[in-house]
mmCIF file of C-alpha atoms in Angstrom:
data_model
loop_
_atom_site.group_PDB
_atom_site.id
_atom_site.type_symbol
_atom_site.label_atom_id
_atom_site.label_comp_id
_atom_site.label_asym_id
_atom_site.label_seq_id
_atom_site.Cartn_x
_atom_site.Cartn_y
_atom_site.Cartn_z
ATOM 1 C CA UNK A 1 -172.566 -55.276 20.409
ATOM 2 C CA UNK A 2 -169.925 -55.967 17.994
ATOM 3 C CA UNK A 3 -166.925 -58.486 17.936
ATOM 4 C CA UNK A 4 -164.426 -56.213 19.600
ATOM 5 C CA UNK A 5 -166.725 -55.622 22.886
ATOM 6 C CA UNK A 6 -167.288 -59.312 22.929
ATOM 7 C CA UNK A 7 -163.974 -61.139 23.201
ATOM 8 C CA UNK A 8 -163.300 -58.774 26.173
ATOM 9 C CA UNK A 9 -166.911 -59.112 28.228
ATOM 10 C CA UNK A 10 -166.029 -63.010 27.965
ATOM 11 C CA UNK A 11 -163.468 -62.361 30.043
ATOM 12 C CA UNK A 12 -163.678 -63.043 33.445
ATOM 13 C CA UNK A 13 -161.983 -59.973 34.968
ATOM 14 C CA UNK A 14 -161.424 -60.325 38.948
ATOM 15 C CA UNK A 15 -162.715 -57.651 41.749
ATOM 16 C CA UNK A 16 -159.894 -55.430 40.357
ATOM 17 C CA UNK A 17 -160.791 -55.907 36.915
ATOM 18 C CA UNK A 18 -157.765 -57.633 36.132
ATOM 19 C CA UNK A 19 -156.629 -60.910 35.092
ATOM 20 C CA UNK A 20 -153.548 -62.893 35.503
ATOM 21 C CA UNK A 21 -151.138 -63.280 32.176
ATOM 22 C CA UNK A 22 -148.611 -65.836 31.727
ATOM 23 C CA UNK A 23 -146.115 -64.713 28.685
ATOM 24 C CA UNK A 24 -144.432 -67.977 26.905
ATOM 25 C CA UNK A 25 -141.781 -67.308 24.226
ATOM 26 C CA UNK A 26 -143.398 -69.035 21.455
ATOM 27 C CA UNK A 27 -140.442 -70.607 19.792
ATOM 28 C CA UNK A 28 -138.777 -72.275 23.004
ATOM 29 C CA UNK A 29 -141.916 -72.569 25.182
ATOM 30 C CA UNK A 30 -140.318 -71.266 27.800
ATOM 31 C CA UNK A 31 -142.337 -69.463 30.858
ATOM 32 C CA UNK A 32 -140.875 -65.889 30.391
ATOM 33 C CA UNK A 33 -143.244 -64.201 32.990
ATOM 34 C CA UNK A 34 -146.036 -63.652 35.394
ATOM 35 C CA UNK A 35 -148.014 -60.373 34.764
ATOM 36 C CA UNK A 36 -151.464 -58.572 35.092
ATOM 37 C CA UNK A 37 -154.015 -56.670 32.054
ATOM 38 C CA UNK A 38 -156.643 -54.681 32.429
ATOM 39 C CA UNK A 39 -159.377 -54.311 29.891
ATOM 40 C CA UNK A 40 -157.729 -51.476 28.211
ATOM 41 C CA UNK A 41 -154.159 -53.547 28.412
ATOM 42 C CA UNK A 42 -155.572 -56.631 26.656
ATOM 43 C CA UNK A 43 -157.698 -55.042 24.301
ATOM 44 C CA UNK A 44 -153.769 -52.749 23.312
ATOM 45 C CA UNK A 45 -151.939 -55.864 23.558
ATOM 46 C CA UNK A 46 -154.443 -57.858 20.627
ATOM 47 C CA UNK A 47 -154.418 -54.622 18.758
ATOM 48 C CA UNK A 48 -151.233 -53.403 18.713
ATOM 49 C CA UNK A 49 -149.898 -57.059 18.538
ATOM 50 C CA UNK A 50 -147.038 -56.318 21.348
ATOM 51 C CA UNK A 51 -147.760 -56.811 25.321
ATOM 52 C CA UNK A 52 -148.957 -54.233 27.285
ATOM 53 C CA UNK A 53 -149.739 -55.504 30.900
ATOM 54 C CA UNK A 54 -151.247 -53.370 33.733
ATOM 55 C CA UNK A 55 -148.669 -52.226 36.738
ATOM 56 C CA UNK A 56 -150.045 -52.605 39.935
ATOM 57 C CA UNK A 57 -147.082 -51.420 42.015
ATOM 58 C CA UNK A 58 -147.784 -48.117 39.379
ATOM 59 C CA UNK A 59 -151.219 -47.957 38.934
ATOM 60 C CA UNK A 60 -150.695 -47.177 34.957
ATOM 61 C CA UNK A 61 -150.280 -49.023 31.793
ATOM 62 C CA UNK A 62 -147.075 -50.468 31.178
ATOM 63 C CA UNK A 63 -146.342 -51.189 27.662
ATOM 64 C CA UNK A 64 -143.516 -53.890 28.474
ATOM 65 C CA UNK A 65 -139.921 -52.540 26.749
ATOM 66 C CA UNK A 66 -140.877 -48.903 26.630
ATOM 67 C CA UNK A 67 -137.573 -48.896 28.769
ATOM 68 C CA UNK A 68 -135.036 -51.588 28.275
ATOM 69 C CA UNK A 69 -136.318 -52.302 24.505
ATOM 70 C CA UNK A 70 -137.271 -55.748 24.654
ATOM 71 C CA UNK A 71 -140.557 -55.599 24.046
ATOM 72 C CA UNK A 72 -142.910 -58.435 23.598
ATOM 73 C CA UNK A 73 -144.487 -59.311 19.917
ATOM 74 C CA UNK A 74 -147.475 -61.926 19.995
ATOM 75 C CA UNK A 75 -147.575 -64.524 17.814
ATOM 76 C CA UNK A 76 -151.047 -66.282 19.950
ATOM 77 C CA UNK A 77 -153.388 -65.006 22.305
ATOM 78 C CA UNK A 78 -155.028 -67.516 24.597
ATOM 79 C CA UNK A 79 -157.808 -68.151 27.720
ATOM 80 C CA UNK A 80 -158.170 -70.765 29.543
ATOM 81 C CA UNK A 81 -161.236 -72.973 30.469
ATOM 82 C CA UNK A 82 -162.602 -70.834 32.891
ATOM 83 C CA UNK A 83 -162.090 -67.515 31.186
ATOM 84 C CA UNK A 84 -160.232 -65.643 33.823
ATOM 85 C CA UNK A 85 -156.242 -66.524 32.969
ATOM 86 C CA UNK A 86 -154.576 -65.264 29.589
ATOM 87 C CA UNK A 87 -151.493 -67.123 27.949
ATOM 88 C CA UNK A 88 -149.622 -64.768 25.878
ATOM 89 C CA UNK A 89 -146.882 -66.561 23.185
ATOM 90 C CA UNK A 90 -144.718 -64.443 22.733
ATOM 91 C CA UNK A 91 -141.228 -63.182 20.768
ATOM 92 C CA UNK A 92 -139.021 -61.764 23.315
ATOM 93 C CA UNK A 93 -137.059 -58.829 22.073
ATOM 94 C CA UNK A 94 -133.411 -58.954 23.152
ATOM 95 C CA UNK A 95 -133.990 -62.317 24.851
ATOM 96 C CA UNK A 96 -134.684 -60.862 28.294
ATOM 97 C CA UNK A 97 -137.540 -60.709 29.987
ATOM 98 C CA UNK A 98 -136.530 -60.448 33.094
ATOM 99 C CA UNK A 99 -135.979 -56.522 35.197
ATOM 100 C CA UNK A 100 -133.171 -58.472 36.967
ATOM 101 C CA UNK A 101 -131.068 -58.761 33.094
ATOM 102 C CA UNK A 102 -132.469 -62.225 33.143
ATOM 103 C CA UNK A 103 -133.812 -64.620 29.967
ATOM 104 C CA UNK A 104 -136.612 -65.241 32.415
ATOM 105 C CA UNK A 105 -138.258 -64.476 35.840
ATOM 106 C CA UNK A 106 -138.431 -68.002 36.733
ATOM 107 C CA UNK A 107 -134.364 -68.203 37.490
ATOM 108 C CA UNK A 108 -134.684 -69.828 41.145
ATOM 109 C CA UNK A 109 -135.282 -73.363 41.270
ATOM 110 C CA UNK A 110 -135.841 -75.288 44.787
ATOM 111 C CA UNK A 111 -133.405 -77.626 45.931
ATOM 112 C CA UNK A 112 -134.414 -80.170 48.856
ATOM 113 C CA UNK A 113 -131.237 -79.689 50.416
ATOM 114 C CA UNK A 114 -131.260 -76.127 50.065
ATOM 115 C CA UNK A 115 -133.848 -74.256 48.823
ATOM 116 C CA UNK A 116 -134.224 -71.503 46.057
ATOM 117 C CA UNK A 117 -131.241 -71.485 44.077
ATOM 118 C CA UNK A 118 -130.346 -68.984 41.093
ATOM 119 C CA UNK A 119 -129.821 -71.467 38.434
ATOM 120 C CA UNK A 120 -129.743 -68.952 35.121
ATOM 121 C CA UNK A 121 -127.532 -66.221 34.149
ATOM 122 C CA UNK A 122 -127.648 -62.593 34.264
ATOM 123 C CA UNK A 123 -127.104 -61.827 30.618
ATOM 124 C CA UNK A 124 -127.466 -58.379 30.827
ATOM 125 C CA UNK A 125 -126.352 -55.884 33.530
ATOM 126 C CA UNK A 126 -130.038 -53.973 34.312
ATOM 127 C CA UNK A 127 -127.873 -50.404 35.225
ATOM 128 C CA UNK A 128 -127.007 -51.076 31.542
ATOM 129 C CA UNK A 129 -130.813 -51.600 30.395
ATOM 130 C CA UNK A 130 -132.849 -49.418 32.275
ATOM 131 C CA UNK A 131 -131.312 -45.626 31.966
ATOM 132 C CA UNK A 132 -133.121 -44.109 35.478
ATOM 133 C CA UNK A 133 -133.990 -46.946 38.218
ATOM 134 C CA UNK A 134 -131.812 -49.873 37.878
ATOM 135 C CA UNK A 135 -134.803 -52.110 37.048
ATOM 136 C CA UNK A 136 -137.507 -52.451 38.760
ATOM 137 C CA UNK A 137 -140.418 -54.834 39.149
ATOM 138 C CA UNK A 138 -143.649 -53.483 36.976
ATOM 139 C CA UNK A 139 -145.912 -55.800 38.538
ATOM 140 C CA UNK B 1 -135.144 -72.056 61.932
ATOM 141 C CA UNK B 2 -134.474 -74.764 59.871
ATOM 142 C CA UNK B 3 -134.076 -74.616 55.581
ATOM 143 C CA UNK B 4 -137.455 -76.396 55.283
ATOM 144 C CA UNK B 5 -139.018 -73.672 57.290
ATOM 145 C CA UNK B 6 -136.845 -70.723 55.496
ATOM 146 C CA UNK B 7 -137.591 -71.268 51.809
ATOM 147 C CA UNK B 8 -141.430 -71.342 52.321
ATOM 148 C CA UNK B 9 -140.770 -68.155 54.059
ATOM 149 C CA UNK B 10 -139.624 -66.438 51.496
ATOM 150 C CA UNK B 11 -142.273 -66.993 49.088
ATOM 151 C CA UNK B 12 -144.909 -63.198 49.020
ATOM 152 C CA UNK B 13 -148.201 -64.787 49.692
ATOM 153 C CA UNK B 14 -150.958 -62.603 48.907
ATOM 154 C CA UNK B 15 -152.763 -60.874 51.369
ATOM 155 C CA UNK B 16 -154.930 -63.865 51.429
ATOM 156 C CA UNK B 17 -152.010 -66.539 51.794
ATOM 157 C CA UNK B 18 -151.346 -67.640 48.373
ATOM 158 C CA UNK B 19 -149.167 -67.616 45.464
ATOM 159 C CA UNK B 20 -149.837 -68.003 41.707
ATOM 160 C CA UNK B 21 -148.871 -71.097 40.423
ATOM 161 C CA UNK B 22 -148.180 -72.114 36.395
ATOM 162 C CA UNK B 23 -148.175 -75.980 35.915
ATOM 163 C CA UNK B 24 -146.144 -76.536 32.650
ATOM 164 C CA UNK B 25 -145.371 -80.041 30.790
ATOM 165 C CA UNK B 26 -141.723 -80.744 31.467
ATOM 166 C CA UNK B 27 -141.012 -82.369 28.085
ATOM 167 C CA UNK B 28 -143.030 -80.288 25.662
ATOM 168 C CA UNK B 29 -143.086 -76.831 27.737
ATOM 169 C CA UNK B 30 -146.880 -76.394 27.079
ATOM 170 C CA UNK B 31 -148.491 -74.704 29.737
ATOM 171 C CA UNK B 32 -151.484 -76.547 30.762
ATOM 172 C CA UNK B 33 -152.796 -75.233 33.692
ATOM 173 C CA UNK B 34 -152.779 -71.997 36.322
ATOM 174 C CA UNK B 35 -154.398 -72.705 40.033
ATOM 175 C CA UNK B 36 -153.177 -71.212 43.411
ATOM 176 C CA UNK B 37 -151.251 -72.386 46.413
ATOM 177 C CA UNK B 38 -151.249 -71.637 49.777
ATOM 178 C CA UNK B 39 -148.183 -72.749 52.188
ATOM 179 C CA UNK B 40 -149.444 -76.086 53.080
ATOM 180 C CA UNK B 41 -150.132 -76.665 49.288
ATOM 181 C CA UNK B 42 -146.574 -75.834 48.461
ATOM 182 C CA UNK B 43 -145.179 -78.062 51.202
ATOM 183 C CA UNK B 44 -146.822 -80.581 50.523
ATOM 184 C CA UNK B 45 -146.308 -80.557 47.025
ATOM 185 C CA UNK B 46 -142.245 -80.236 47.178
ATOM 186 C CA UNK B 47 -142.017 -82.964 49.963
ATOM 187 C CA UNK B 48 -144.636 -85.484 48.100
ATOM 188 C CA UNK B 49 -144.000 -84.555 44.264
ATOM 189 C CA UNK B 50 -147.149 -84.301 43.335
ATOM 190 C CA UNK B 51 -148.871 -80.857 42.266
ATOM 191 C CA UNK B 52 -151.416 -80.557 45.253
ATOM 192 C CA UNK B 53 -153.617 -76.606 45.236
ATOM 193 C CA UNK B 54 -155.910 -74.574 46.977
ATOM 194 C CA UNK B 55 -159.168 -74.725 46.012
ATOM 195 C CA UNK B 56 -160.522 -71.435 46.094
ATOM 196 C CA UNK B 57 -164.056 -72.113 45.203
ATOM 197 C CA UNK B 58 -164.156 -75.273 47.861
ATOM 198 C CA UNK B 59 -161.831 -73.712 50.261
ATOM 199 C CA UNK B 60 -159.706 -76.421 50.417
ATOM 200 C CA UNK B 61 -156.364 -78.548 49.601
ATOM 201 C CA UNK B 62 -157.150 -80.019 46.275
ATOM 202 C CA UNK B 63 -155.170 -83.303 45.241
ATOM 203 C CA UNK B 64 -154.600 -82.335 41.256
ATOM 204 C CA UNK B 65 -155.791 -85.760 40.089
ATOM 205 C CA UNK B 66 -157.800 -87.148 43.368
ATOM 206 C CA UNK B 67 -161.049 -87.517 41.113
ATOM 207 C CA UNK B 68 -159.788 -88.234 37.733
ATOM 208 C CA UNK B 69 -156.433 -89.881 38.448
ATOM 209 C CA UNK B 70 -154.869 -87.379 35.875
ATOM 210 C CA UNK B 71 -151.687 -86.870 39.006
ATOM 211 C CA UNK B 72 -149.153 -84.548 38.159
ATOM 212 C CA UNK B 73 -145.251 -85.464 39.025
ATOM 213 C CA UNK B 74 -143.223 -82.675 39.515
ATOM 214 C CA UNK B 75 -139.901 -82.385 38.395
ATOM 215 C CA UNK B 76 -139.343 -79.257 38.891
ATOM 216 C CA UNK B 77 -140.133 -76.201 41.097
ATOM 217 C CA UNK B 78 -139.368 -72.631 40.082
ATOM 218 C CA UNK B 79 -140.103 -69.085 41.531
ATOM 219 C CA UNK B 80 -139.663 -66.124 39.561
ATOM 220 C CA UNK B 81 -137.947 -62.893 40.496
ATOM 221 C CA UNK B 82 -140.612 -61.358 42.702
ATOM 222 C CA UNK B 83 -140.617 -64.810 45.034
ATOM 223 C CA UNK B 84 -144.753 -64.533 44.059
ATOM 224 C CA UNK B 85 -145.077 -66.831 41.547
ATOM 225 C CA UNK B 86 -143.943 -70.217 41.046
ATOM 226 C CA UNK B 87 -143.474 -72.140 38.023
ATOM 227 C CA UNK B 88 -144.137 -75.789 38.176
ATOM 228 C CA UNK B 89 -142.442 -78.432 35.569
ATOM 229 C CA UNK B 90 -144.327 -81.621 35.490
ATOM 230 C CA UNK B 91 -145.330 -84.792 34.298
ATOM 231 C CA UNK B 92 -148.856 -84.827 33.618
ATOM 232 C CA UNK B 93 -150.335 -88.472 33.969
ATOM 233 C CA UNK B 94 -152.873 -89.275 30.975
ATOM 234 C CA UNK B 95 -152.193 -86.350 29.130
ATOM 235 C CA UNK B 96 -155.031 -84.273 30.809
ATOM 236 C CA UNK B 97 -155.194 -81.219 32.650
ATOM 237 C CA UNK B 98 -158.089 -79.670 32.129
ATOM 238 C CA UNK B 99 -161.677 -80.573 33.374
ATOM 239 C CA UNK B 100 -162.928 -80.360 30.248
ATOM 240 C CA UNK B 101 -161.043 -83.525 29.235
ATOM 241 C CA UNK B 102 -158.396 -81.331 27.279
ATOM 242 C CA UNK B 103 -154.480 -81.729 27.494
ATOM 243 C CA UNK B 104 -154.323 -77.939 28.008
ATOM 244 C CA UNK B 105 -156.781 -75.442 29.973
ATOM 245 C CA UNK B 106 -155.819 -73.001 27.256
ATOM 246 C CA UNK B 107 -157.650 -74.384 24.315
ATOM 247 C CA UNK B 108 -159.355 -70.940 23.018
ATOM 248 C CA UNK B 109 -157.939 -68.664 21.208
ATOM 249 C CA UNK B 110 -158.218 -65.120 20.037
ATOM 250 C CA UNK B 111 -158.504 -64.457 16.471
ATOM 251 C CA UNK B 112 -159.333 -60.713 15.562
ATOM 252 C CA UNK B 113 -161.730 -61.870 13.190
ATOM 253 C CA UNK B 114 -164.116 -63.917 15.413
ATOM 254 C CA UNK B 115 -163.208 -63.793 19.004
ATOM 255 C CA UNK B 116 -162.106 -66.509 20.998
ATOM 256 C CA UNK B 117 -162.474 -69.740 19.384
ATOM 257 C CA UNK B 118 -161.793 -73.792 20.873
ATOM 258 C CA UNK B 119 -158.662 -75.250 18.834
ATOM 259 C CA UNK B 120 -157.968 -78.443 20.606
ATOM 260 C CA UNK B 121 -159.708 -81.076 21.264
ATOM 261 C CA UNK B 122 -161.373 -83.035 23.956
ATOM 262 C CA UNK B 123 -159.428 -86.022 24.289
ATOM 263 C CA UNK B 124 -161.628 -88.238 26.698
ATOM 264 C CA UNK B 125 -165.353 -87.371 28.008
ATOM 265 C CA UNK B 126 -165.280 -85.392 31.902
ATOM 266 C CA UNK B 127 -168.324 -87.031 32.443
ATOM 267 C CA UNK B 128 -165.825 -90.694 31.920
ATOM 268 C CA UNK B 129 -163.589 -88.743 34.234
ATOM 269 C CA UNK B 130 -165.401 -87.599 36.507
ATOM 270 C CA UNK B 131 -167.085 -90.415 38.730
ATOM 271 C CA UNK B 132 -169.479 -87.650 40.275
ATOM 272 C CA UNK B 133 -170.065 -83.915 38.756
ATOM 273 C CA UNK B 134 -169.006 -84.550 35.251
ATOM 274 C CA UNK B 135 -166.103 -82.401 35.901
ATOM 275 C CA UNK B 136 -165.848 -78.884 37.604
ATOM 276 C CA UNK B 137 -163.111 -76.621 37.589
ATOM 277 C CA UNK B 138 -161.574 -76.536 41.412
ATOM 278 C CA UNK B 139 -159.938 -73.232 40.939
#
């Protein structure tokens, strides 16, 4: 068994064979997104050196920005203690992560009085970044 | 129905009644830990300010920092464009997350070379944190 097989059997990979992938940009540390790999995506992602998550909504690869252009470079790859969640740091392309046009996914913040507010920007209009559907969620 | 009732609502819980959750350091932005909630979690957690989980391997809530005292304050509370993750921006008392005794739960990381390997450090023995099972992970 060589290296390459390794890293990915010490994954812990869930029923579905996926795990759960947080991407961070690496300059700002700020939580970009929530997303899902496969074994195929992750072992693309550490190759390739840009993010490639699994869809679930699609069933298929999904090599983030092979729409809107902002794709992902990583700069660190990184588990966690029990194996089974990745941290990506990342360079965001463009500066959005978000389908919605947005820096990040993680634009509504809760408010006792109330609840979810949108508290950040849309910096770019999605009709404008995604040519067929408008922007959609990949996950 | 009232706004306390409304924003826990619109949260997607899973088809086992929970939501993702990323626990980052407010100040630094270092992501230190990933764990699940379900509703009562999240309620309780936005009405007490402190992070409390579900336990998925103990079935149960789980008190982040009942055993070691490692609390975490919450200063913020953030759900990301899908409503199926949330993003949570805390204080983390004693500098510990992990149950290994480490700052972050994402202390290995990939090089192409070797594999995953541990880059920080334990910072105080789990089994001087622990009072009973030397530290386990409650995820």
């Amino acid at each position: 068994m060589n290296a390459d097989v390794r890293w990915l059997n010490q994954v812990s990979w869930d029923d579905q064979g996926l795990v759960p992938v947080i991407a961070q940009d690496h300059a700002s540390g700020d939580v970009l997104m929530f997303a899902w790999m496969n074994r195929e995506a992750l072992e693309t992602t550490a190759r390739t050196g840009e993010a490639v998550y699994w869809s679930r909504s699609r069933r298929k690869l999904w090599h983030k920005g092979e729409e809107s252009g902002h794709i992902q470079k990583v700069h660190e790859l990184r588990m966690d203690c029990d194996n089974d969640v990745i941290l990506l740091r990342i360079e965001q392309v463009g500066g959005i992560a978000c389908h919605t046009g947005r820096h990040s996914c993680f634009f509504q913040k809760y408010l006792a009085e109330t609840g979810w507010e949108t508290v950040e920007p849309v910096l770019k209009d999605p009709n404008l970044i995604y040519s067929k559907d408008g922007g959609k969620s990949h996950d």
